[in-house]
Amino acid sequence: MIQPELPPADPVDSEPLPPLPRRTALTGVREYFLGEDPTLLTALVPTCFLSMLLYTRSPATNFIFDEQEALLANPYVRAVADPAGKIHWLDAFRRDFWGLPPERTIGSYRPLPDIVWRALWKIGFREQSAFPHDYLNVLLHGLNGALVVMLVFRWTRDRLTAWLAGGLFVATAVVTEAVSGVVGIADVLGGMGVLLALLALSLRLGTMPFALIGATLLGLYSKESALCIVPLAPLAALLTSQLTHPDRPLRWVRTLVATLATGTAFVFYVEMRRRWFPVAIPHELSAAEHLNDPPLRRAFVAALRWYAQPMLPHDPLNNPLIEASTPYRIAGALRVYARGLGQLLLPWTLSGDYSAPQEPIPDRLVFPASVIGAAAMVLPFVVCPILGLAAWWRARRDALTTALSPVVAFALVWIVVSYLPVSNIPVVLPTVRAERFWYFPAVGSAIVLSIVFVALLRACQKRGRLAAGVAALVLFAGFQCVAARRHAFDYTNDLVFWNATRKAVPRSAKAHLNYSVMLGARGDLAGRLASNTVALELAPSWPMASVYLGDTLCRMHRAAQGLPHYVNGFSLGSNEMSLIALGLQCLWDEKQLGDDAPARAQLQEAADRYPGSWFKYLVDDTFSNGDEYKGVNPKYRPRGYNEGPKKDE
């Protein structure tokens, strides 16, 4: 076949083509993150990898701090090994976070974490190691980081801002306690519910309410503080509808639907909890106690009465603000808030405990930290409507759909509102300060910081100083990563954890006492004595500090020296059954409770001053039946360290 002749080649075309640019690793990374819009899958890989790098604990780590009560002593979690099957899977909704029924609860109603732990226990991951219970948190945190990427991209349509927000959230060092600590799964799952609720706002109007209800319930059944989504979802709908639905914002309709959906989920959650987990209402919340209060106060108390929060522990050692008047409690809470904000930006010191007297009641109402905390709580509510109205006006005038001001406005309010339920301001909590409380606010701070850093990078690029902007970002993010990884190493085992804690918060009596217990468990009684002495000096009225010091001396075969500390501790905590049983048993083992022993007379005299107390009962019972039980009746003896519940629990 005759082929047609091609036209002569153009002289330029006859020149050899320039070589294709060599593909480098940096080019590939840039294309991955900035070459196309992020998806959940593409976001999940780097965020999970970063989370694993920063927060993974050793597979040989044991259960630390609250993890022992939450898992090892949790009858619901451990019930999978019970052949009688007395506790069923759905009983998680009828028990508290620690697996206890309503009549024995110490607060914290969080069914979903318990179900997850029981599932892991079922497949064989039990008391031998905290892995993979802690590793699950790490993976879920990475997933939450990917959700942040998706959320910020839908709001900003800017790939760099979205990726930076997700990365900064994952690397926020103050969340280490929530991610590396097994108990933090409540915060991580609760945060997931909140993020999914915010993402649900970008769905079609017909689908949005159902997704909102499901996400809100996921958050609430994971952790109570997820109730922040009830006011925040409508606010997000109002501020961001123009960004997520530029063709048909319907901001007021979406705001109303979000209000109804999250409100419905919240009412369902409370009403079901009241039925499945009925608890006694404290007398101080009764209507009779507030008959003469102002109407606003009566309405607030009525809301708390309906909410029916399970009774929380009342321990001034964990939260000294419990004993403060309302103004001083708020001043102390504002100081704690200011310090937490500082840890978001500069996590120089991170700790797993802040017990008394590390965070005492302030001696005055106005001081720098309380002023900073108050300003940081109030200013976002001033800035938010200004930025929101400005964005609305610009959208009407210029049809802009990528304004960042409503995103900044929402993120600033998000930080305050998501922290408020755990701030000790509206209600008093068992804990004065905990870094896991900052898991929710860290989402808002990551969004604001990503917008600030992207603006800085682009401003530096215009001036030909991009390297300076990159250096600032690397320095900030690098410091966060180093602080997170360093604190995650504190979770290597219980001894390392409490050693790091006592150094980070040297005025925490609990940190020194728990470190002493860890030393004693490893046979270092001299070290236990030294650290226990520090704890007693910091908290001289703490029964446990006195009893444990007496117990240390007793185990060193110096029971006579320990006896005064025992008596003092028993008297301070005359109804602390486990503490009293612990001391009496050691005295018995050291043969200090014979018929003619001086210790016996001293204990009897002290116990007689507390009729009707555990002190009186255990002393009388042990003196009468000690020969039969070889000391204290075994059913009253405390559970050993790192052990599960006893058979009769």
PDB file of C-alpha atoms in Angstrom, residues 102 105-107 273-274 277-290 297 300-314 427-428:
ATOM      1  CA  PRO A 102     -24.784   2.113  89.128  1.00  0.00           C
ATOM      2  CA  THR A 105     -20.106   3.713  90.307  1.00  0.00           C
ATOM      3  CA  ILE A 106     -17.346   6.282  90.641  1.00  0.00           C
ATOM      4  CA  GLY A 107     -18.589   8.173  87.572  1.00  0.00           C
ATOM      5  CA  ARG A 273     -28.500   6.517  80.281  1.00  0.00           C
ATOM      6  CA  ARG A 274     -31.050   7.471  82.927  1.00  0.00           C
ATOM      7  CA  PHE A 277     -27.724   3.378  84.317  1.00  0.00           C
ATOM      8  CA  PRO A 278     -29.905   4.982  87.019  1.00  0.00           C
ATOM      9  CA  VAL A 279     -27.929   6.797  89.703  1.00  0.00           C
ATOM     10  CA  ALA A 280     -28.857   8.670  92.851  1.00  0.00           C
ATOM     11  CA  ILE A 281     -29.087  12.434  92.437  1.00  0.00           C
ATOM     12  CA  PRO A 282     -26.867  14.310  94.922  1.00  0.00           C
ATOM     13  CA  HIS A 283     -28.756  16.166  97.635  1.00  0.00           C
ATOM     14  CA  GLU A 284     -27.062  19.426  96.666  1.00  0.00           C
ATOM     15  CA  LEU A 285     -28.843  19.280  93.295  1.00  0.00           C
ATOM     16  CA  SER A 286     -32.315  18.805  94.758  1.00  0.00           C
ATOM     17  CA  ALA A 287     -34.929  21.436  94.008  1.00  0.00           C
ATOM     18  CA  ALA A 288     -35.462  22.085  97.722  1.00  0.00           C
ATOM     19  CA  GLU A 289     -31.830  23.138  98.103  1.00  0.00           C
ATOM     20  CA  HIS A 290     -32.209  25.882  95.490  1.00  0.00           C
ATOM     21  CA  ARG A 297     -29.111  29.343  88.802  1.00  0.00           C
ATOM     22  CA  PHE A 300     -28.808  25.415  85.583  1.00  0.00           C
ATOM     23  CA  VAL A 301     -29.301  23.106  88.581  1.00  0.00           C
ATOM     24  CA  ALA A 302     -32.465  21.688  87.011  1.00  0.00           C
ATOM     25  CA  ALA A 303     -30.483  20.902  83.857  1.00  0.00           C
ATOM     26  CA  LEU A 304     -27.822  19.127  85.920  1.00  0.00           C
ATOM     27  CA  ARG A 305     -30.553  17.198  87.738  1.00  0.00           C
ATOM     28  CA  TRP A 306     -32.021  16.042  84.422  1.00  0.00           C
ATOM     29  CA  TYR A 307     -28.592  15.191  83.036  1.00  0.00           C
ATOM     30  CA  ALA A 308     -28.120  12.904  86.069  1.00  0.00           C
ATOM     31  CA  GLN A 309     -24.345  12.773  86.001  1.00  0.00           C
ATOM     32  CA  PRO A 310     -23.115   9.696  87.892  1.00  0.00           C
ATOM     33  CA  MET A 311     -21.515  10.546  91.213  1.00  0.00           C
ATOM     34  CA  LEU A 312     -17.871  11.538  90.834  1.00  0.00           C
ATOM     35  CA  PRO A 313     -15.095  10.956  93.381  1.00  0.00           C
ATOM     36  CA  HIS A 314     -14.573  13.765  95.872  1.00  0.00           C
ATOM     37  CA  VAL A 427     -19.064  21.836  87.461  1.00  0.00           C
ATOM     38  CA  VAL A 428     -16.348  20.436  89.705  1.00  0.00           C
TER      39      VAL A 428
END
